[in-house]
Coordinates of C-alpha atoms and ligand atoms in Angstrom, one line a residue:
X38 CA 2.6 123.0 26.3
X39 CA 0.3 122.2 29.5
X40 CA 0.0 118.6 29.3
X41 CA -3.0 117.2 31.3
X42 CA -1.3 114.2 32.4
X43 CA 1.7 116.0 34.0
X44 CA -0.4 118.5 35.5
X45 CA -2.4 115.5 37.3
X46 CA 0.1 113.8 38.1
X47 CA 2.1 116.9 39.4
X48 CA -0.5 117.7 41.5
X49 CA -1.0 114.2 43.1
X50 CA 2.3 111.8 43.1
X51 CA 4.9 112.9 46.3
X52 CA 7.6 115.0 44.3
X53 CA 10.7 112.4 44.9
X54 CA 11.9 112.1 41.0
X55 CA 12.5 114.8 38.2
X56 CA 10.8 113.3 35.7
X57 CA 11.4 113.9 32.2
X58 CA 8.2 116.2 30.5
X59 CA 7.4 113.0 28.8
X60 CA 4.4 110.7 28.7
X61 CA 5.0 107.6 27.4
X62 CA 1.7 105.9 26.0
X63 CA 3.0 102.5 24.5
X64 CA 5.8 100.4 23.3
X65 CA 6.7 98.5 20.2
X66 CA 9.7 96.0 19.7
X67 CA 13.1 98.2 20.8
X68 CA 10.2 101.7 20.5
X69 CA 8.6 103.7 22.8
X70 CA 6.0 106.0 21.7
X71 CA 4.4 109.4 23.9
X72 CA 1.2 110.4 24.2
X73 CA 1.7 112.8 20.9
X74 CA 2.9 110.2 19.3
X75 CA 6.3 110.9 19.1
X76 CA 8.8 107.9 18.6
X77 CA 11.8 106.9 20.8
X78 CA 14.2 104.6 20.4
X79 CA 14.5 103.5 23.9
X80 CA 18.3 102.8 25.2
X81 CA 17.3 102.5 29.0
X82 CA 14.9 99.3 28.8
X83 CA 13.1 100.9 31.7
X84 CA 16.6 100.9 33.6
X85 CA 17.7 97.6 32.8
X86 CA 14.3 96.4 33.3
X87 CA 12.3 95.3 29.4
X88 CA 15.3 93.6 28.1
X89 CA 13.2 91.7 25.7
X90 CA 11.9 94.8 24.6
X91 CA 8.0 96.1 24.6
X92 CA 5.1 93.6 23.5
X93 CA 6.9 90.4 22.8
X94 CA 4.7 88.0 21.6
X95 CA 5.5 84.7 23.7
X96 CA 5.6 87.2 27.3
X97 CA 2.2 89.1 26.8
X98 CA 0.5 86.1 25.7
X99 CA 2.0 84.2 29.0
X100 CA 0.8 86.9 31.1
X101 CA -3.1 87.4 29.2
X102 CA -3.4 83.8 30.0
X103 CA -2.5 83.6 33.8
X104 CA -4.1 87.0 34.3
X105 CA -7.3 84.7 33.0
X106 CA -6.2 82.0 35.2
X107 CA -5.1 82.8 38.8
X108 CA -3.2 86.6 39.5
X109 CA -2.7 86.0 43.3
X110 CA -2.9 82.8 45.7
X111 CA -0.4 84.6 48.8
X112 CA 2.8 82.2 49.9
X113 CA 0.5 79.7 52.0
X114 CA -0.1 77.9 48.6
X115 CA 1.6 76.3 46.2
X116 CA 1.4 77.4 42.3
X117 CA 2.7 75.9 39.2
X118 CA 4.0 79.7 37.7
X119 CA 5.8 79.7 40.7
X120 CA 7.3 76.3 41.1
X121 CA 8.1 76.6 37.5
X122 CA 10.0 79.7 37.7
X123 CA 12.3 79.0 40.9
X124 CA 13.3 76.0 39.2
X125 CA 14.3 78.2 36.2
X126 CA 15.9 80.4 38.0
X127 CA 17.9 77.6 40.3
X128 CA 19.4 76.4 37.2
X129 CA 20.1 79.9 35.5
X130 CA 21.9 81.0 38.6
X131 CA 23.3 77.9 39.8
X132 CA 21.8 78.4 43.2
X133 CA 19.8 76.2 45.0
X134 CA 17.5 78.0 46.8
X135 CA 14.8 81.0 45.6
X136 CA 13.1 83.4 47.6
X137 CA 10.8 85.9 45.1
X138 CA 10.5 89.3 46.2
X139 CA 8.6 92.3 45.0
X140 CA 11.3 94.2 43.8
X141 CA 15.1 94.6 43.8
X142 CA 15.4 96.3 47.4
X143 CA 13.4 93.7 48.5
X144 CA 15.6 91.0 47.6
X145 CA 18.8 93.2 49.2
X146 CA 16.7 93.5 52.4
X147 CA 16.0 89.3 52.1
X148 CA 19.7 88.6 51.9
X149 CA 21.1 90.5 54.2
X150 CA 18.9 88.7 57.0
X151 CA 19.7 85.7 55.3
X152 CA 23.2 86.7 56.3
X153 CA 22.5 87.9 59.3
X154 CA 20.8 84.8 60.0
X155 CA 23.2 82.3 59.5
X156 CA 25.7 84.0 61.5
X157 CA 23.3 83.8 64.5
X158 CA 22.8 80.4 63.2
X159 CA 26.4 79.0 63.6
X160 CA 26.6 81.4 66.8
X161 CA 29.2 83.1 65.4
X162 CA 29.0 86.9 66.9
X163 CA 29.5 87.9 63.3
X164 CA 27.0 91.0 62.3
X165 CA 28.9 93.8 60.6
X166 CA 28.3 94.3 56.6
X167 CA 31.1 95.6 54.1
X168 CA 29.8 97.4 51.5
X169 CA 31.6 99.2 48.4
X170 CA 32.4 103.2 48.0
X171 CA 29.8 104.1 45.1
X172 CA 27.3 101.1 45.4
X173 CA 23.7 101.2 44.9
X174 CA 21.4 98.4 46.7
X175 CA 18.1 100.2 47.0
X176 CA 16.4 102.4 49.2
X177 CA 14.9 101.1 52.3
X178 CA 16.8 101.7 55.7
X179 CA 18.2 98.2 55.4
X180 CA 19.1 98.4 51.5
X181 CA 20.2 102.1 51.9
X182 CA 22.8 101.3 54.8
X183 CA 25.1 99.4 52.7
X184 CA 24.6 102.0 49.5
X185 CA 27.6 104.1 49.4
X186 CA 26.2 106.9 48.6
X187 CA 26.6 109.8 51.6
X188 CA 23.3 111.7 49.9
X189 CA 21.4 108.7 50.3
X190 CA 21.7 107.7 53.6
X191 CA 22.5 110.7 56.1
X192 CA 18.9 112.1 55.9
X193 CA 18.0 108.9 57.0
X194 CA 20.6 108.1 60.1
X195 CA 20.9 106.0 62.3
X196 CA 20.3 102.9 59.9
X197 CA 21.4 99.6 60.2
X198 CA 24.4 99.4 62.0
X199 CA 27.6 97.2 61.4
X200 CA 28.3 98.8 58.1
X201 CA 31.5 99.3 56.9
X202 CA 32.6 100.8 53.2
X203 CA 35.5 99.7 51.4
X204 CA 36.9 101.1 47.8
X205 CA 35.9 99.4 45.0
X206 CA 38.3 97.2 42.6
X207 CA 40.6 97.9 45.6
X208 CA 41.3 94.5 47.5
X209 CA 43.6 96.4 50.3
X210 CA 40.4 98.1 51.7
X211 CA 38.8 95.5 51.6
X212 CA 41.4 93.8 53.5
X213 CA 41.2 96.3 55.7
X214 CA 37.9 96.4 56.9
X215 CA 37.7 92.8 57.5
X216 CA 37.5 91.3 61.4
X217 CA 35.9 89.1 63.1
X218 CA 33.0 90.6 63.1
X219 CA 32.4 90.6 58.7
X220 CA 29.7 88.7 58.2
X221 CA 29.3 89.2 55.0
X222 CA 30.6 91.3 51.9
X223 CA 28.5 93.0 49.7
X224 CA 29.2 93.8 45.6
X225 CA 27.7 94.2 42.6
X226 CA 30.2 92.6 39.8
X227 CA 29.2 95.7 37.7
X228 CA 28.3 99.0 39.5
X229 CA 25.6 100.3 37.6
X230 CA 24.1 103.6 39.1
X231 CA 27.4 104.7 41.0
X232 CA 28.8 105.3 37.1
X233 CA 29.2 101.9 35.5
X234 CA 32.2 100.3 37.1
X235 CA 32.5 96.5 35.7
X236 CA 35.0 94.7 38.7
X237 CA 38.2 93.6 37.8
X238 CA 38.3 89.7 37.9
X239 CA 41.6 89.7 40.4
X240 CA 39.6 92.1 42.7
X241 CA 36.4 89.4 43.3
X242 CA 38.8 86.5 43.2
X243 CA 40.4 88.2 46.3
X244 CA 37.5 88.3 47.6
X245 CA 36.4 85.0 47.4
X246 CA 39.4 84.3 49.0
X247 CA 39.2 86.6 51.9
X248 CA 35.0 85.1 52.1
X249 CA 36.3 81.8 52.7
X250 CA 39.8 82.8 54.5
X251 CA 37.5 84.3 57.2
X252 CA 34.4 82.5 57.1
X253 CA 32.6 86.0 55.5
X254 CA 29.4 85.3 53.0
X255 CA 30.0 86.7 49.5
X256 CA 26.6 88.7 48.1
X257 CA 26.4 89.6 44.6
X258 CA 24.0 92.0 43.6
X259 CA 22.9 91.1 40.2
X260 CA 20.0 93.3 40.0
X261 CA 21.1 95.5 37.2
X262 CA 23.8 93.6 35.7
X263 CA 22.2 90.3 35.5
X264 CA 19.6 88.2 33.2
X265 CA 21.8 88.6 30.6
X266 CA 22.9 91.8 30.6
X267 CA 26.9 90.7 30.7
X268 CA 26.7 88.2 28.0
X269 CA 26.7 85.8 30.7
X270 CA 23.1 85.0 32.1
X271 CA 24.6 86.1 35.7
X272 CA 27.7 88.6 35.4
X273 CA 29.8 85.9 38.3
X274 CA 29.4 83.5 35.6
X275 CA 31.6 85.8 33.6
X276 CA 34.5 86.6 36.0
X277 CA 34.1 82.6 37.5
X278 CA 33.5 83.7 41.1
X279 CA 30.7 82.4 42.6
X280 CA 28.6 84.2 45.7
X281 CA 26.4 82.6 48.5
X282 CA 24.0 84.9 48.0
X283 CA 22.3 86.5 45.2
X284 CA 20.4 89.2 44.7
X285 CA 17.9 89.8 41.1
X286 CA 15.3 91.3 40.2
X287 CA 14.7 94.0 37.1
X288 CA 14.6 91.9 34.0
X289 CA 13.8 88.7 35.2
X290 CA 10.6 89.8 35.0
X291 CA 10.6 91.8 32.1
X292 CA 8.5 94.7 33.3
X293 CA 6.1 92.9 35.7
X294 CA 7.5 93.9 40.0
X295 CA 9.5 90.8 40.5
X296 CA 12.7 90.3 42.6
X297 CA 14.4 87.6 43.8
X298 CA 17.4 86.3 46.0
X299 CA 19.1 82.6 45.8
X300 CA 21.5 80.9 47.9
X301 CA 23.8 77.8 48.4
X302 CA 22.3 75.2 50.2
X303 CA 25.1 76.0 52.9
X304 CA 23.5 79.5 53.5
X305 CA 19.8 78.1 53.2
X306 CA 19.9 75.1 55.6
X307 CA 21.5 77.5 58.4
X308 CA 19.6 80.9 57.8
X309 CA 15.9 81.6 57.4
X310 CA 13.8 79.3 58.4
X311 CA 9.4 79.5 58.1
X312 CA 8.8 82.4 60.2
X313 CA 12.0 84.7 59.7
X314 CA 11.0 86.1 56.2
X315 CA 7.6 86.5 54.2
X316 CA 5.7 88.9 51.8
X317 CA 2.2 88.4 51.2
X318 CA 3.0 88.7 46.5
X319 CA 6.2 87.8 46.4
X320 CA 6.4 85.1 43.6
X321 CA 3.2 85.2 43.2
X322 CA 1.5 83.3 39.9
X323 CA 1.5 86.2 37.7
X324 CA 4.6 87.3 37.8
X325 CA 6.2 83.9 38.2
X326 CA 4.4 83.2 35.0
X327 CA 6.1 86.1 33.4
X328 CA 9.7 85.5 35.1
X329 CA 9.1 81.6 33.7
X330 CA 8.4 82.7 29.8
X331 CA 11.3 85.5 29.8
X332 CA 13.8 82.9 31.0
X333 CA 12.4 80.4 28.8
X334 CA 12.2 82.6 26.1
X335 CA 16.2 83.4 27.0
X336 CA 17.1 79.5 26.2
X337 CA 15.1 79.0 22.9
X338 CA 15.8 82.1 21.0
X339 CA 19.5 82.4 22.1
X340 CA 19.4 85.3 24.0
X341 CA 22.8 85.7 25.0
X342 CA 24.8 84.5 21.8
X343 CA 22.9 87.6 20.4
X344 CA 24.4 90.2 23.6
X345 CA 27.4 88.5 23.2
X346 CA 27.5 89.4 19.0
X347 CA 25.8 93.0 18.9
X348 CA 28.3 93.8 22.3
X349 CA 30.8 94.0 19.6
X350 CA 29.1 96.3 17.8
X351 CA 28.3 98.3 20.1
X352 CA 31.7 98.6 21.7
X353 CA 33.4 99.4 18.6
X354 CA 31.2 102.1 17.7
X355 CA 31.4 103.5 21.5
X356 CA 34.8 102.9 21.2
X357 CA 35.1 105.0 17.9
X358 CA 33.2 108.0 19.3
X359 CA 35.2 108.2 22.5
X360 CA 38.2 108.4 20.4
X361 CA 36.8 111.1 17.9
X362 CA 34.5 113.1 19.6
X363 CA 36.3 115.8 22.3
X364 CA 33.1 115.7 24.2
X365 CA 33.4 111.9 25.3
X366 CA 36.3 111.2 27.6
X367 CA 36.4 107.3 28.3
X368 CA 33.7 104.3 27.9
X369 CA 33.4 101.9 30.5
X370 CA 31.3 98.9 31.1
X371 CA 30.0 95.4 30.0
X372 CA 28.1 93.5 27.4
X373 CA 25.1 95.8 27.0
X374 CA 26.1 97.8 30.4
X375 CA 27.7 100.4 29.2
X376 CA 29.0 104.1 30.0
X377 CA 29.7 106.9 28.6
X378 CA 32.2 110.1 30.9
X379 CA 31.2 112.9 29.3
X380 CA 32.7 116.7 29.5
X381 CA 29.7 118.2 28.8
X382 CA 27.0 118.2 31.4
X383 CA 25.0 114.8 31.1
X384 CA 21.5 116.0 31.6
X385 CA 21.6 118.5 29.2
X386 CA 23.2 115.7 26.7
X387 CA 20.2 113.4 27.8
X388 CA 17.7 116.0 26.9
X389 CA 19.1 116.1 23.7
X390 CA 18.9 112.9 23.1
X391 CA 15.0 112.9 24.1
X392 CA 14.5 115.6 21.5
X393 CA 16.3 113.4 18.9
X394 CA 14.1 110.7 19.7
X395 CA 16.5 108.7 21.9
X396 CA 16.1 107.6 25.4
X397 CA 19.3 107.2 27.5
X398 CA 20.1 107.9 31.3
X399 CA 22.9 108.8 33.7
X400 CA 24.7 107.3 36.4
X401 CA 27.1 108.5 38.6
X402 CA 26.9 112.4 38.2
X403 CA 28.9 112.7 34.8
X404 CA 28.4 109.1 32.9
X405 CA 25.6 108.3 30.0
X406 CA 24.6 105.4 31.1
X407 CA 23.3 102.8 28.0
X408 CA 20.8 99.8 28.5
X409 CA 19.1 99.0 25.7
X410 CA 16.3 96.0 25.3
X411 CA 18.8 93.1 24.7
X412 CA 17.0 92.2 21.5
X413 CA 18.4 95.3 19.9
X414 CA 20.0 94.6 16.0
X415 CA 22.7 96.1 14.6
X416 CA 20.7 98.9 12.7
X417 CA 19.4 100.0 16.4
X418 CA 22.8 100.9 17.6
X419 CA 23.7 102.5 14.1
X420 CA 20.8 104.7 14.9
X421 CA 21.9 105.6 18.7
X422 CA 25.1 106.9 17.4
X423 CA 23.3 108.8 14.9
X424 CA 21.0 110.6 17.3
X425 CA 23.9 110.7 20.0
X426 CA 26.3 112.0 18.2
X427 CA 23.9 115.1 17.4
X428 CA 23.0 115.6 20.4
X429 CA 26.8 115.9 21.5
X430 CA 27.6 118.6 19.4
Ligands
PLP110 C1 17.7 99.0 40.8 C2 18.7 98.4 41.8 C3 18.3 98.0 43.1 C4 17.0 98.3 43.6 O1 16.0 97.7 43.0 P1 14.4 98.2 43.0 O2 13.7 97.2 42.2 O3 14.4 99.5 42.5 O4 14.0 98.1 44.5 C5 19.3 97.4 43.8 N1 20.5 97.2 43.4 C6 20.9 97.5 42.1 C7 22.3 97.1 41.7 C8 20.0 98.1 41.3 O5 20.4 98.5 40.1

């Protein structure tokens, strides 16, 4: 075909991903559309990222007007995007302190210092981190220490040290990794890249319990399954369980690079203080303007009443197709998180789907991996299954 984009782009970016042969050009509602005008109906939301979909009206029309206003003022200044926003944010995650990031690794690196922190704080002695068996956190040497992922980190050794790995959903290892030592635990309530693993409730209730038990800080990384995504605006708001420490950032944002971590005041009066943390964008007006109208735009059009409703849908269908089709062995997942274990290889599955017009991804070496834009209606995942089920055949 000899596209002149690829080619460039070939030619000039550091070869780190295997991109799809794709140019995508613009989007439209739950739509994305290539650069020979071929439609997609896009089930990844930019991994978890547009969740109110491409060219909302309120959200462009709050970022044309700040990007006429003020883009940048760096952290020595106050701005009202931004003061607007972390107050937002407080509320939505029932924190009560924000730090804005630049991205999701970002925020990972930003809370384990703020655990590190407090421990030196309180004079503890406590360092060492326990992270789960198929996590994903991000990958700088801090955030890529507690990913448990082998392939990520030992081309990249020695990282962070203190790091400990536990099994997932499996409160014994947890247990048994524990000592006096654990400063904190980290866990995403629903493990999105390692394959889509939703926790069971029991396992972060135990937890909790071995958090406060020991004097350990709980983390949640909400970067993925958060804003919405669980039918809860956090997913700890579904299972009850509430962290120290929070990690965010993909769709709070909506698209524009915005990350964040919150705490309990607890964590925040005894961890970083001016001095121990900075970025020179982080939270700064433009994207706190854009993180204020999404989150704003979450509370007045009902956001997730509507994840909670079309989950149904969704699940049923998924459901039904797992059950009937001899190429689909189980679905896991939450809300609009959801997986797919396949028996046929998934990239060759995924290019299907791309030829039929439908964007999906993997996770975790054999799982389809779903996201869609939260704002997508009923005729939307009529139309996945559609194109899904053809490319499955
Ligand atoms: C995407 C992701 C990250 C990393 O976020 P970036 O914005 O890519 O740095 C961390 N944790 C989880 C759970 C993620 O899904």
């Amino acid at each position: 075909m000899g596209n002149q984009y690829i080619e460039q782009a070939e030619n000039a970016l550091l070869h780190t991903y295997n991109r799809y042969q794709i140019v995508l050009e613009k989007g439209e509602g739950v739509y994305l559309y290539d650069d020979e005008g071929k439609k997609y109906l896009d089930f990844a939301a930019g991994i978890a990222v547009c969740s109110l979909g491409y060219g909302h009206p309120r959200y462009t029309k709050a970022l044309k007007s700040q990007v006429e206003r003020l883009v940048h003022t760096s952290n020595l200044f106050y701005s009202k995007p931004a003061a607007e926003a972390a107050e937002r944010l407080k509320r939505a995650a029932q924190m009560d302190r924000v730090f804005f990031t630049n991205s999701g690794t970002e925020a990972i690196e930003g809370a384990l210092k703020a655990a590190r922190k407090y421990a030196y704080t309180k004079q503890s002695g406590k360092y060492e981190f326990i992270a789960m068996n198929h996590s994903f956190h991000g990958r700088s040497m801090g955030a890529v220490a507690v990913t448990g992922n082998e392939n990520y980190r030992t081309p990249f050794e020695p990282l962070i040290s203190g790091v400990k790995f536990a099994e997932y959903n499996n409160l014994e290892s947890v247990k048994a990794k524990i000592n006096d030592k654990t400063c904190a635990i980290i866990i995403e309530p629903i493990q999105g890249e390692g394959g889509v693993y939703p926790a069971d409730k029991e396992f972060l209730e135990g937890v909790r319990a071995l958090c406060d038990e020991h004097d350990i800080l709980l983390i949640f990384d909400e970067i993925q399954c958060g804003m919405g995504r669980s039918g809860e605006m956090f997913a700890w708001q579904k299972y009850g369980v509430k962290p120290d420490i929070m990690t965010m950032a993909k769709a709070i944002g909506n698209g524009v690079p915005v990350g964040a971590f919150a705490m309990t005041e607890e964590v925040a009066g005894n961890s970083l203080k001016p001095g121990d943390h900075g970025t020179t964008y982080g939270g700064n007006p433009l994207v706190c303007a854009a993180v204020n109208e999404v989150l704003k735009i979450f509370e007045e059009e009902q956001i997730l009443e509507h994840v909670r409703k079309i989950t149904t849908y969704l699940e049923e269908s998924l459901e039904k197709l797992t059950a009937e089709n001899p190429n689909v062995e189980a679905r896991r997942g939450m809300g609009l998180m959801q997986g797919l274990v396949l028996k046929k290889p998934v990239q060759e599955v995924i290019a299907k789907c791309m030829e039929e017009g439908l964007i999906v991804i993997s996770a975790g070496g054999n799982v389809l991996r779903l996201l869609p834009p939260l704002v997508i209606m009923k005729e939307h995942v009529d139309e996945m299954m559609q194109k899904l089920e053809k490319a499955l055949a």
